[in-house]
């Protein structure tokens, strides 16, 4: 390693540049080692990084947040359990934690050589409008499916890329649940081309588009689809439903038809995620602890948008909730869309604080259940001194 470092320094200096070389297990450790022109022994990168400020190792806003939490050095951050870091800060935090431990941001994963399944269509003349390229999209999608099938592969996502005459490119990756036919893939290409056209991503100033590419990514072995001998009618109905959904989506647009799935969250509106048909659902575990979530039963109806109300006490003043999540005065009247209802029962409030570590994304609210004289049972939430309806229960 020392001989290699010396040869690198000699080669760079011979070209007329100043050179500093450092060798360590991970990229972050190697960059800091280069400042001191040191070679860190194998397995010692974490110890080398430990005294450095966390801002030297962890990128972006996460470093500032860690400092506010009292994790000043890389060693303090690295000493925390990896699972806890991933739960609190997600994929970005897990990657930063690996850097602080002297590892690569992502572990090395061995991959077997994959078949060339990318497809491309080059145009005889540059196009500045999406419509002419839409005709090539279906042929590209069919060719991609044929290549994937011939190689016994499937893909978890695919990338649409255009190349302009001036050499610039634009690309967009689409994730899906593995149900997309060639026609459905072509529809997504069409939507993307039209979106780029509206944003002038390939305007006349770029010379127009000269090539359209479709690159499958996240390649996996295709297990095939074995039809049941005993329940073929149900599977045929499933296929008809999928084809019908794809046709409706083609007419209404990408977000025109969605599927709903129960996901994690504290508020009733957060627990149902609507995903465009064919796209991959969000990976937000519904069975997590989610402190602050109210116990069952959940509201049967959730408004699409904020429905502001007034919750008043006996003096006609707004009911306020203290920092200790206590109602200062009992609620006696609820005003909804100008209609006044007497409150005959109430429970709570229950506090919920989310993303307290982020100044821009933090949220602090309290929830209250009320029943009114007309027989309604409602879940209310107060945030910033304003009350709104979060859900309605069946009674």
XYZ file of C-alpha atoms in Angstrom:
395
model
C 0.000 0.000 0.000
C 2.823 2.402 0.804
C 4.477 1.649 -2.536
C 1.171 2.201 -4.324
C 0.695 5.536 -2.549
C 4.208 6.664 -3.484
C 3.642 5.734 -7.135
C 0.353 7.660 -7.185
C 2.001 10.740 -5.690
C 4.910 10.576 -8.159
C 2.575 10.193 -11.144
C 0.322 13.112 -10.154
C 3.222 15.417 -9.229
C 4.898 14.585 -12.541
C 1.793 15.960 -14.243
C 2.230 19.237 -12.354
C -0.443 18.805 -9.663
C -0.200 18.760 -5.870
C -1.202 15.385 -4.488
C -2.187 14.056 -1.085
C -2.912 10.357 -0.718
C -4.665 8.568 2.109
C -5.682 4.923 2.368
C -8.425 3.601 4.639
C -11.302 1.121 4.611
C -14.104 3.569 3.822
C -14.379 6.601 1.559
C -14.945 9.088 4.387
C -11.948 7.767 6.317
C -9.799 7.779 3.168
C -10.632 11.434 2.455
C -9.658 12.506 5.983
C -6.567 10.310 5.886
C -5.492 12.048 2.673
C -5.346 15.385 4.479
C -2.633 14.003 6.749
C -1.204 11.649 4.086
C -1.756 8.660 6.351
C -2.364 4.981 5.751
C -4.946 3.603 8.160
C -4.514 -0.126 8.915
C -7.313 -2.485 7.976
C -10.094 -2.430 10.558
C -8.869 0.790 12.218
C -10.931 3.310 10.243
C -13.630 3.633 12.930
C -11.018 4.392 15.604
C -9.349 6.915 13.289
C -12.657 8.695 12.610
C -13.880 8.703 16.230
C -12.340 12.058 17.366
C -13.352 13.967 14.206
C -16.377 16.299 14.379
C -19.475 14.557 13.088
C -19.861 17.346 10.507
C -16.625 16.130 8.879
C -18.034 12.659 8.292
C -21.823 12.946 7.983
C -23.142 14.961 5.001
C -26.017 17.410 4.754
C -28.557 18.601 7.305
C -28.317 15.355 9.239
C -24.951 16.460 10.638
C -26.458 19.679 12.047
C -29.287 17.692 13.596
C -26.865 15.252 15.256
C -24.945 18.159 16.776
C -28.189 19.578 18.218
C -28.885 16.152 19.711
C -25.508 16.200 21.459
C -23.671 13.818 19.112
C -20.664 16.017 18.447
C -18.059 13.496 17.288
C -18.169 10.697 14.757
C -17.303 8.234 17.519
C -20.376 9.198 19.559
C -22.594 8.710 16.522
C -20.929 5.420 15.553
C -21.439 4.010 19.066
C -25.247 4.040 18.686
C -27.027 0.813 17.633
C -27.479 0.622 13.839
C -31.087 -0.591 14.157
C -32.057 2.425 16.282
C -30.437 4.792 13.787
C -32.337 3.214 10.903
C -35.642 3.436 12.815
C -35.130 7.109 13.687
C -33.409 8.541 10.597
C -34.240 6.050 7.832
C -31.995 5.109 4.916
C -30.068 8.405 5.002
C -29.202 7.937 8.670
C -28.205 4.291 8.164
C -25.824 5.258 5.339
C -24.285 8.052 7.445
C -23.888 5.679 10.391
C -21.931 3.278 8.204
C -19.621 6.124 7.163
C -18.990 7.015 10.810
C -18.070 3.370 11.463
C -15.449 3.453 8.705
C -17.541 1.541 6.162
C -18.953 2.357 2.770
C -22.340 4.081 2.773
C -23.810 0.956 1.200
C -22.475 -2.557 1.711
C -20.840 -4.245 -1.232
C -23.194 -6.762 -2.833
C -21.881 -9.310 -5.282
C -23.840 -9.387 -8.539
C -23.754 -11.840 -11.341
C -23.307 -10.504 -14.842
C -26.734 -9.603 -16.187
C -28.024 -9.742 -19.711
C -28.205 -6.559 -21.770
C -31.929 -5.863 -21.610
C -31.905 -2.105 -22.232
C -33.604 -1.002 -25.445
C -33.136 2.141 -27.514
C -34.784 3.850 -30.455
C -32.805 6.438 -32.418
C -34.723 8.842 -34.653
C -33.789 9.902 -38.139
C -34.708 13.496 -37.335
C -34.795 15.254 -33.927
C -38.222 15.683 -32.335
C -39.261 18.659 -30.200
C -42.763 17.306 -29.464
C -43.784 14.216 -27.515
C -46.454 12.889 -29.890
C -44.146 11.397 -32.560
C -42.113 9.602 -29.888
C -45.182 8.031 -28.286
C -45.509 5.684 -31.267
C -42.010 4.334 -30.583
C -42.796 3.825 -26.879
C -44.988 0.730 -27.321
C -42.409 -0.963 -29.539
C -39.693 -0.213 -26.977
C -41.807 -1.611 -24.131
C -42.531 -4.817 -26.065
C -38.844 -5.272 -26.913
C -37.910 -4.774 -23.255
C -40.443 -7.406 -22.144
C -39.167 -9.822 -24.776
C -35.562 -9.417 -23.650
C -36.486 -9.799 -19.990
C -38.529 -12.920 -20.754
C -35.759 -14.453 -22.848
C -33.305 -13.940 -19.976
C -35.768 -15.266 -17.352
C -35.747 -11.902 -15.565
C -38.178 -9.379 -14.163
C -37.529 -5.802 -13.080
C -38.647 -3.816 -10.050
C -38.288 -0.473 -11.823
C -37.359 0.946 -15.205
C -35.846 4.208 -16.369
C -37.029 6.346 -19.283
C -34.259 8.428 -20.821
C -34.163 10.854 -23.732
C -31.038 12.145 -25.460
C -31.077 15.526 -27.186
C -29.113 16.655 -30.210
C -26.879 18.890 -28.088
C -25.832 15.927 -25.912
C -28.036 16.717 -22.892
C -30.178 13.965 -21.370
C -33.216 13.701 -19.133
C -34.332 10.588 -17.254
C -36.964 9.413 -14.811
C -37.249 6.082 -12.955
C -40.600 4.351 -12.408
C -41.188 1.737 -9.703
C -43.977 -0.795 -10.015
C -45.462 -3.915 -8.454
C -44.564 -6.221 -11.322
C -48.031 -6.123 -12.950
C -47.173 -3.745 -15.781
C -47.767 -5.034 -19.278
C -45.977 -3.646 -22.318
C -48.945 -1.339 -22.895
C -48.873 -0.055 -19.309
C -45.132 0.636 -19.591
C -45.762 2.494 -22.851
C -48.428 4.613 -21.143
C -45.935 5.659 -18.477
C -43.438 6.591 -21.153
C -46.131 8.732 -22.787
C -46.946 10.499 -19.525
C -43.293 11.197 -18.916
C -42.668 12.537 -22.423
C -45.670 14.844 -22.118
C -44.481 16.077 -18.709
C -41.034 16.812 -20.109
C -42.589 18.657 -23.033
C -44.624 20.849 -20.674
C -41.472 21.667 -18.695
C -39.523 22.284 -21.923
C -37.035 19.542 -20.995
C -36.335 18.988 -24.700
C -37.141 22.372 -26.199
C -36.032 23.493 -29.646
C -32.970 25.145 -28.085
C -31.581 21.649 -27.336
C -31.906 20.608 -30.958
C -34.706 18.149 -30.223
C -34.681 14.521 -29.103
C -32.569 12.093 -31.105
C -32.872 8.933 -28.970
C -35.309 7.315 -26.539
C -34.040 4.622 -24.153
C -35.747 2.229 -21.765
C -33.440 0.742 -19.116
C -34.778 -1.958 -16.713
C -33.309 -1.800 -13.214
C -33.583 -3.890 -10.069
C -33.380 -7.109 -12.079
C -34.728 -10.203 -10.324
C -35.345 -13.797 -11.346
C -38.816 -14.137 -12.865
C -40.657 -16.966 -11.044
C -43.373 -17.012 -13.684
C -47.093 -17.138 -13.029
C -48.547 -20.581 -12.408
C -52.305 -20.647 -12.917
C -54.406 -22.738 -10.579
C -56.173 -25.834 -11.908
C -58.981 -25.464 -9.358
C -59.620 -21.736 -9.352
C -59.034 -20.632 -12.915
C -62.191 -18.508 -13.062
C -61.028 -16.271 -10.238
C -57.608 -15.839 -11.866
C -59.234 -15.013 -15.205
C -61.355 -12.387 -13.423
C -58.201 -10.982 -11.839
C -56.578 -10.651 -15.257
C -59.665 -8.927 -16.664
C -59.666 -6.532 -13.724
C -55.997 -5.699 -14.313
C -56.590 -5.042 -18.007
C -59.643 -2.883 -17.246
C -57.733 -0.880 -14.637
C -54.887 -0.281 -17.107
C -57.351 0.941 -19.766
C -59.070 3.322 -17.349
C -55.697 4.640 -16.184
C -54.673 5.216 -19.796
C -57.757 7.415 -20.267
C -57.624 9.305 -16.952
C -53.876 9.654 -16.488
C -51.309 8.297 -14.036
C -53.218 9.294 -10.900
C -56.654 8.572 -12.326
C -56.968 5.160 -10.662
C -55.368 4.301 -7.338
C -55.161 1.436 -4.884
C -55.494 1.982 -1.141
C -53.325 0.226 1.403
C -53.131 0.385 5.190
C -49.809 1.916 6.233
C -48.156 3.254 9.346
C -49.042 6.606 10.843
C -50.527 8.328 13.862
C -53.421 10.279 12.411
C -56.330 8.478 10.670
C -55.604 10.330 7.448
C -51.988 9.129 7.454
C -52.823 5.439 7.749
C -54.327 4.975 4.291
C -51.908 5.473 1.392
C -53.301 5.830 -2.120
C -50.894 4.710 -4.824
C -51.386 5.023 -8.607
C -52.298 1.683 -10.178
C -49.224 -0.394 -10.956
C -46.774 1.678 -8.889
C -44.995 0.218 -5.868
C -46.656 0.939 -2.536
C -44.850 2.963 0.093
C -42.922 0.867 2.561
C -44.337 2.301 5.800
C -44.992 -0.455 8.296
C -48.499 -0.475 9.708
C -47.530 -2.709 12.635
C -44.913 -0.319 14.054
C -45.267 1.173 17.543
C -46.309 4.651 16.325
C -46.457 6.335 19.770
C -49.304 8.844 19.907
C -51.701 6.771 17.793
C -55.172 6.451 19.309
C -56.398 2.939 20.160
C -59.096 1.179 18.138
C -61.652 1.733 16.819
C -60.469 4.053 14.064
C -62.791 6.664 12.526
C -64.988 5.244 9.779
C -64.797 8.425 7.671
C -61.881 10.802 7.134
C -62.310 14.170 5.349
C -60.263 14.727 2.196
C -59.036 18.125 3.380
C -58.991 20.244 6.543
C -62.509 20.862 7.879
C -62.092 23.699 10.348
C -64.422 23.987 13.331
C -64.672 25.931 16.588
C -64.722 24.144 19.945
C -66.074 26.471 22.614
C -66.347 26.408 26.395
C -69.209 27.654 28.552
C -68.023 31.260 28.215
C -68.001 31.032 24.420
C -64.189 31.037 24.237
C -62.053 28.618 22.247
C -61.025 25.551 24.232
C -57.253 25.636 24.653
C -54.904 22.741 25.340
C -51.883 23.318 27.566
C -48.327 22.139 26.928
C -49.108 19.248 29.309
C -51.959 18.179 27.001
C -54.730 19.244 29.366
C -57.886 21.065 28.313
C -58.008 24.387 30.209
C -61.815 24.413 30.113
C -64.319 21.658 29.271
C -65.894 21.873 25.791
C -69.634 22.532 25.687
C -70.359 23.564 22.092
C -69.039 22.686 18.628
C -69.541 25.047 15.692
C -69.415 23.276 12.300
C -70.033 25.277 9.106
C -72.027 27.878 11.068
C -74.125 25.241 12.839
C -73.862 25.075 16.635
C -74.055 21.659 18.352
C -73.992 20.924 22.070
C -71.213 18.613 23.254
C -72.664 15.842 25.425
C -69.456 13.840 25.969
C -65.740 14.145 25.364
C -62.451 12.329 26.002
C -58.831 13.356 25.797
C -56.877 15.260 24.787
C -54.025 13.034 23.584
C -50.797 14.715 22.430
C -48.873 13.739 19.291
C -45.464 15.138 18.409
C -43.794 14.225 15.118
C -40.317 15.000 13.713
C -39.448 17.099 16.750
C -35.806 17.044 15.682
C -36.518 18.969 12.432
C -37.241 22.669 12.654
C -38.972 22.696 9.260
C -40.996 19.469 9.499
C -41.909 19.276 13.181
C -45.575 18.938 14.136
C -47.205 19.151 17.567
C -50.931 18.643 18.038
C -53.523 17.147 20.379
C -56.599 15.055 19.586
C -59.974 15.080 21.319
C -63.028 12.848 20.906
C -66.466 14.454 21.231
C -70.102 13.385 20.902
C -72.816 15.889 20.054
C -76.565 16.183 20.565
C -77.333 15.068 16.990
C -75.679 11.689 17.674
C -72.370 12.310 15.909
C -69.061 11.100 17.329
C -66.084 13.030 15.998
C -62.312 13.024 16.334
C -60.967 16.579 16.547
C -57.379 17.825 16.395
C -55.951 21.159 17.494
C -52.715 22.519 16.094
C -51.530 26.086 16.373
C -54.711 27.024 18.258
C -57.066 25.910 15.449
C -59.470 22.959 15.648
C -60.318 20.677 12.747
C -62.241 17.427 12.200
C -59.901 14.472 11.626
C -62.528 11.768 11.429
C -66.055 10.636 12.214
C -67.044 7.427 14.014
C -69.995 5.180 13.253
C -72.578 5.324 16.026
